[in-house]
Short mmCIF file of C-alpha atoms in Angstrom, two decimals:
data_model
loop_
_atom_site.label_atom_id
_atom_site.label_comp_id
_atom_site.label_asym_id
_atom_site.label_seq_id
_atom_site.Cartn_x
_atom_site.Cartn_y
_atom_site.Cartn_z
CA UNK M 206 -12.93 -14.24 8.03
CA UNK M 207 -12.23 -11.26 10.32
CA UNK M 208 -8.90 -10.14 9.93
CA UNK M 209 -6.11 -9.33 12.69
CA UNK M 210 -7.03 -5.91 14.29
CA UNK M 211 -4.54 -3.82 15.74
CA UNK M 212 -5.26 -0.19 17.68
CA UNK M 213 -4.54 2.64 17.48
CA UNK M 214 -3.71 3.21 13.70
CA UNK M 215 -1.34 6.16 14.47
CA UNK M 216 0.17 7.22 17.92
CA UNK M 217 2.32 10.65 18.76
CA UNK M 218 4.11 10.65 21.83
CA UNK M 219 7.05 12.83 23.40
CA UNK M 220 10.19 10.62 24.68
CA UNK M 221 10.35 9.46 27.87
CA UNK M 222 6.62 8.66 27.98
CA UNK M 223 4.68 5.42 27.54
CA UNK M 224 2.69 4.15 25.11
CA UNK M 225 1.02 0.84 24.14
CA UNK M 226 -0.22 -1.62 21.71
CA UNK M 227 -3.29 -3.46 21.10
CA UNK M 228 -3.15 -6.70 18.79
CA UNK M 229 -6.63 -9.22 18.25
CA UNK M 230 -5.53 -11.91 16.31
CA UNK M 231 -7.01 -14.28 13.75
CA UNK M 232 -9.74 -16.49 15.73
CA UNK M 233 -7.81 -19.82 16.24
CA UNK M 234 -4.46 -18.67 15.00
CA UNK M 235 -1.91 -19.85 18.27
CA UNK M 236 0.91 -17.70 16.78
CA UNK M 237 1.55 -14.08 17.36
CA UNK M 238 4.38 -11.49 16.23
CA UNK M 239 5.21 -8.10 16.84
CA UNK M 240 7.08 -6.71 14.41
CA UNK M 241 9.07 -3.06 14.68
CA UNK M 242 9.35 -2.27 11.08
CA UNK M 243 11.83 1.29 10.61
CA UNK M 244 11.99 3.55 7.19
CA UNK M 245 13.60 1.67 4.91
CA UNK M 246 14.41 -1.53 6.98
CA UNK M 247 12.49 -4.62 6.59
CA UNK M 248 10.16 -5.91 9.61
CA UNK M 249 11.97 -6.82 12.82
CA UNK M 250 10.78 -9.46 14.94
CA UNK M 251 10.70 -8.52 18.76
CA UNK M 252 8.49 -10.88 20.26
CA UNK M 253 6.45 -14.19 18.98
CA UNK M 254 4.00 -16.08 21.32
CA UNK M 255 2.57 -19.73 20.85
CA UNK M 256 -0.44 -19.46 22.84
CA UNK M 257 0.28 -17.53 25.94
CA UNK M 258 4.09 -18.76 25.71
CA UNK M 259 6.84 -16.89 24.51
CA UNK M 260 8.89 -18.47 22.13
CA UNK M 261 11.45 -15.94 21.02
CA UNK M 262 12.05 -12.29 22.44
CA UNK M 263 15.90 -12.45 21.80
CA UNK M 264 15.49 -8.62 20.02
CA UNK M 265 13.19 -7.20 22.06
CA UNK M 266 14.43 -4.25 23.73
CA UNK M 267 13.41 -5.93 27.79
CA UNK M 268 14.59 -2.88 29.63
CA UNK M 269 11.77 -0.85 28.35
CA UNK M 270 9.48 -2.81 26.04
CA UNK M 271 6.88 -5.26 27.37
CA UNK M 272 4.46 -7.86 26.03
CA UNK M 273 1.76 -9.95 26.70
CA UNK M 274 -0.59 -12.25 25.51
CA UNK M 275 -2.86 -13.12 28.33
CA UNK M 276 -5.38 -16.24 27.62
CA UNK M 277 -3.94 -16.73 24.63
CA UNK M 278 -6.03 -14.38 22.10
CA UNK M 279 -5.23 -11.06 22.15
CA UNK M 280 -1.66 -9.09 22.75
CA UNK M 281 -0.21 -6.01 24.22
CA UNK M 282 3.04 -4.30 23.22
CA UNK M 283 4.19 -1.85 25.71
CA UNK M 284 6.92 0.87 25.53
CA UNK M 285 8.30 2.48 28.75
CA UNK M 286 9.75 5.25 28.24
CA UNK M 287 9.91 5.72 24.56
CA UNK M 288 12.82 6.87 23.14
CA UNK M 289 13.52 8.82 19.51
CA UNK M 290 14.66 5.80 17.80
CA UNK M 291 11.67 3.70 18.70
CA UNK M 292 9.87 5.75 15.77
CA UNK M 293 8.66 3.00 13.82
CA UNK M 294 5.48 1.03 12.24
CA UNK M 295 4.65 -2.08 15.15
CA UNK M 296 2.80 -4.81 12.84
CA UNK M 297 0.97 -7.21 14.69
CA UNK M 298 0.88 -10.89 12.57
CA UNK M 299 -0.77 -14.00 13.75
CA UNK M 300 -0.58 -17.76 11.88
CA UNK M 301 -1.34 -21.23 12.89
CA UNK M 302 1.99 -23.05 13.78
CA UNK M 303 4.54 -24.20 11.29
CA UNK M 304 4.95 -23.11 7.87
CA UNK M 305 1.79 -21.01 7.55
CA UNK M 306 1.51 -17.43 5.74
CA UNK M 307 1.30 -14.87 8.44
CA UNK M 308 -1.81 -12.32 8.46
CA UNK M 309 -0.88 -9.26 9.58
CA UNK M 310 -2.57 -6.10 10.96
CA UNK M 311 -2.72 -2.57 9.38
CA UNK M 312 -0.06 -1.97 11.91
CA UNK M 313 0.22 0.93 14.60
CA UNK M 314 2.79 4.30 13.37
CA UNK M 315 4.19 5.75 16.44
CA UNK M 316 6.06 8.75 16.15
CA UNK M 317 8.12 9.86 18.95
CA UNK M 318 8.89 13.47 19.17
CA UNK N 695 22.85 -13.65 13.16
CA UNK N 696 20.76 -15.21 10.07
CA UNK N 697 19.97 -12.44 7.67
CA UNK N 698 17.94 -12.58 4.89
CA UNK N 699 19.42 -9.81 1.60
CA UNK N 700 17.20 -8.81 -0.96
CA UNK N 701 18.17 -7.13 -4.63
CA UNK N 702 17.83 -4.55 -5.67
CA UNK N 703 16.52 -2.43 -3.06
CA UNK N 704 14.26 -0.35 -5.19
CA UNK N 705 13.40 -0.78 -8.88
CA UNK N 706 11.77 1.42 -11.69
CA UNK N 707 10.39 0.16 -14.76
CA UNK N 708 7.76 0.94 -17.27
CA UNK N 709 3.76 -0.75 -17.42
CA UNK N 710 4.23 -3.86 -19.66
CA UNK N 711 8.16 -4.65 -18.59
CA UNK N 712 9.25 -8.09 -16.64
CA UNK N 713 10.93 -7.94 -14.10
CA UNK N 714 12.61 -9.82 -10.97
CA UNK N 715 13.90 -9.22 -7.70
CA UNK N 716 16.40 -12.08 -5.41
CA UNK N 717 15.97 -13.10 -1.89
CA UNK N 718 19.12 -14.76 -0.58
CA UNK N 719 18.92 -16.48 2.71
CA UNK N 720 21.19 -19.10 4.45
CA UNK N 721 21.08 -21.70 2.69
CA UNK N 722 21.47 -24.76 6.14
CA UNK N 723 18.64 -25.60 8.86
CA UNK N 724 15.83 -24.21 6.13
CA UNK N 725 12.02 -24.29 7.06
CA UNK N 726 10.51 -22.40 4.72
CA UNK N 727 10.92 -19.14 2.52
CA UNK N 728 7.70 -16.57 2.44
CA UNK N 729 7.26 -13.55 -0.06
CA UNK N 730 4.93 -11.07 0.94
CA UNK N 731 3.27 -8.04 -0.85
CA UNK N 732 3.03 -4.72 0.79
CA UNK N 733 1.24 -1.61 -0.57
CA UNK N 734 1.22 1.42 0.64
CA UNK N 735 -1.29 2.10 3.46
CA UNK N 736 -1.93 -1.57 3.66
CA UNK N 737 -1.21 -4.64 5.30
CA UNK N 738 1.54 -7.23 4.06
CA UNK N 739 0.19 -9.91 2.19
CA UNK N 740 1.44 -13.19 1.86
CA UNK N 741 2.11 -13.98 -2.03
CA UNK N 742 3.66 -17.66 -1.58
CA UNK N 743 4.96 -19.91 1.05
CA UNK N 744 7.96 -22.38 -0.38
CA UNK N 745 9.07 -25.38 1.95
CA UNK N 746 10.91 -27.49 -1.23
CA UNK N 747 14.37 -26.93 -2.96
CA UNK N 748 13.21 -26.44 -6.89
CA UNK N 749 9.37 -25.21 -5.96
CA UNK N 750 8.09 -23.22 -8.76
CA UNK N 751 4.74 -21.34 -7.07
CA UNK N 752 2.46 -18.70 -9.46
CA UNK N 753 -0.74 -16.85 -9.29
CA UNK N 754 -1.51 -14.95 -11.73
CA UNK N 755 1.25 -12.58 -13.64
CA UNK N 756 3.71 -13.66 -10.76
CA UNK N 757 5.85 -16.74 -9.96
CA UNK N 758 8.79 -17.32 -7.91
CA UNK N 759 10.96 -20.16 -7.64
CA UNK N 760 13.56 -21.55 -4.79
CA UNK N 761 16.71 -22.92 -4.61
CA UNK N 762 17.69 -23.98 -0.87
CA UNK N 763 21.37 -25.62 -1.63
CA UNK N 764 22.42 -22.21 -3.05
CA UNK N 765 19.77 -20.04 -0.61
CA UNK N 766 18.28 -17.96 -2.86
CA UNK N 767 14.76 -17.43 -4.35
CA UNK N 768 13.56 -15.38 -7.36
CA UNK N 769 10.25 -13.37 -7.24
CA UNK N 770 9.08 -12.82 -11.04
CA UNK N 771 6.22 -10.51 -12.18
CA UNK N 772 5.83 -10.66 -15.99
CA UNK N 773 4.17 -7.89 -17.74
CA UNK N 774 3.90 -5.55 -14.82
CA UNK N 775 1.21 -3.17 -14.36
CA UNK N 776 1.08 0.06 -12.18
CA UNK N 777 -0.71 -2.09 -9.94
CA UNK N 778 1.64 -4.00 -8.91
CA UNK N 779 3.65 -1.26 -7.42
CA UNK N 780 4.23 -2.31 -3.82
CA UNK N 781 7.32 -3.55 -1.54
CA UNK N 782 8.14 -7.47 -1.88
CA UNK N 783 9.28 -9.16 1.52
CA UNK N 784 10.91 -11.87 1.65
CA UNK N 785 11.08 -13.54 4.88
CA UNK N 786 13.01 -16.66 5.99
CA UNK N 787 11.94 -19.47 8.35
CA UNK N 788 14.24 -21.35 10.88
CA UNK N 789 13.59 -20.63 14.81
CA UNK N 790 11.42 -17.28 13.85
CA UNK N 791 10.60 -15.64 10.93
CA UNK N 792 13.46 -13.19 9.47
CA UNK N 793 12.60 -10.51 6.89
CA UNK N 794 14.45 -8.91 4.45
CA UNK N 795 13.97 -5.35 3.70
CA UNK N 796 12.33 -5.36 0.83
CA UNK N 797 12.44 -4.62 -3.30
CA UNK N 798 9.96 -1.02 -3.77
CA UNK N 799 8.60 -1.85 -7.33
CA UNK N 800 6.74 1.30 -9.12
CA UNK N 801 5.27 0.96 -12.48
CA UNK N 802 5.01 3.22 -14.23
CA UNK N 803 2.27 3.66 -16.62
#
C-alpha cells in the first residue's frame, strides 16, 4: 500500500512569513495528526481530525497556525507568521479509528531563520 | 496534563549487548500504549500496539511488555545490532495520542 505523503520534505523561511503543509493520507484511514516534533522533544500533537472533524486542537498554537482537512482525505497545516521557535519537524500520521498503529509521513523540516 | 516519561534518554552500548528502555505513563483511563521505531532520515514506525495489563508482544530480537496498574512498559532488544540504532517512542492513548521523547539507542559495532 501507498504510504502517507507529506510535501515539501524541507522548507526555509524568514519569521514573520507564511508557510504551509501538505499531508495525503493512507487511502481509507479516517484519522489524521499533525505532529510538531522539536530537537530533542518527543512528537507534539497539535491537531487530529476524524474525517473532516476536528477532534482535538487543544495545543495548537490558533492565533497563527491553521488546519484543514477538506473532504476528508488530504490535510493542510498552515503557519502565519512563523516565528523562531516554530523550527521544528511537522509529521503528518494517519490510522483507522481506535487503537490502530499510526503511519506516518517522512515529515516536513522547516527552519525558520 | 498527561505526560508520558521515558528512561534513559539516550543509551550507548556495544553490538551483541541487551538492553532496555521504560515508558511510564498514567496509569487510570488507559486505551492503549504504542512503541514506535524511528531512524534517522526516516519515518516512525510502529513496533507494537498494547491494549492489556500483562501483554507480552515480540518480533524478532525485540519484546516489550506492559503493566497498566503501575503505568509503565518495558521495550527489550536482546542481542542488539548496529542496526537497531534508532529513537524508541513511546506514545500513550487516552483522548489523543501522547508521546514521550524518546530513548536514542546506538550500537556500536
Amino acid at each position: 500500500e501507498a504510504g502517507v505523503a507529506q510535501s515539501p520534505r524541507y522548507k526555509i523561511i524568514e519569521k514573520r512569513q507564511s508557510v504551509a503543509f501538505w499531508c495525503n493520507p493512507i487511502s481509507g484511514h479516517a484519522t489524521l495528526y499533525w505532529y510538531q516534533q522539536i530537537l530533542g522533544q518527543g512528537p507534539k500533537l497539535l491537531i487530529q481530525f476524524q474525517n473532516n472533524g476536528v477532534v482535538d486542537d487543544s495545543q495548537l498554537p490558533k492565533d497563527r497556525f491553521s488546519a484543514e482537512r477538506l473532504k476528508g482525505v488530504d490535510s493542510t497545516l498552515k503557519i502565519q507568521p512563523a516565528k523562531l521557535e516554530d523550527s521544528a519537524v511537522y509529521l503528518c500520521a494517519s490510522s483507522f479509528p481506535g487503537t490502530s498503529p499510526l503511519h506516518f509521513g517522512n515529515g516536513t523540516r522547516l527552519t525558520v531563520t | 496534563i498527561l505526560n508520558v516519561e521515558q528512561s534513559p534518554q539516550s543509551l550507548h552500548v556495544q553490538e551483541g549487548d541487551s538492553t532496555n528502555f521504560t515508558c511510564s505513563f498514567p496509569s487510570s483511563n488507559f486505551y492503549a500504549l504504542h512503541w514506535y521505531r524511528w531512524e534517522t532520515a526516516k519515518s516512525p514506525e510502529a513496533l507494537f500496539v498494547m491494549t492489556l495489563n500483562g501483554d507480552e508482544k515480540k518480533k524478532g530480537r525485540i519484546s516489550a511488555t506492559l503493566n497498566t496498574k503501575e503505568g509503565y512498559s518495558y521495550l527489550y532488544i536482546k542481542g542488539s545490532q548496529p542496526e537497531d540504532s534508532a529513537t524508541y517512542l513511546c506514545a500513550f492513548l487516552f483522548n489523543d495520542m501522547r508521546f514521550g521523547a524518546g530513548t536514542r539507542l546506538t550500537v556500536k559495532p
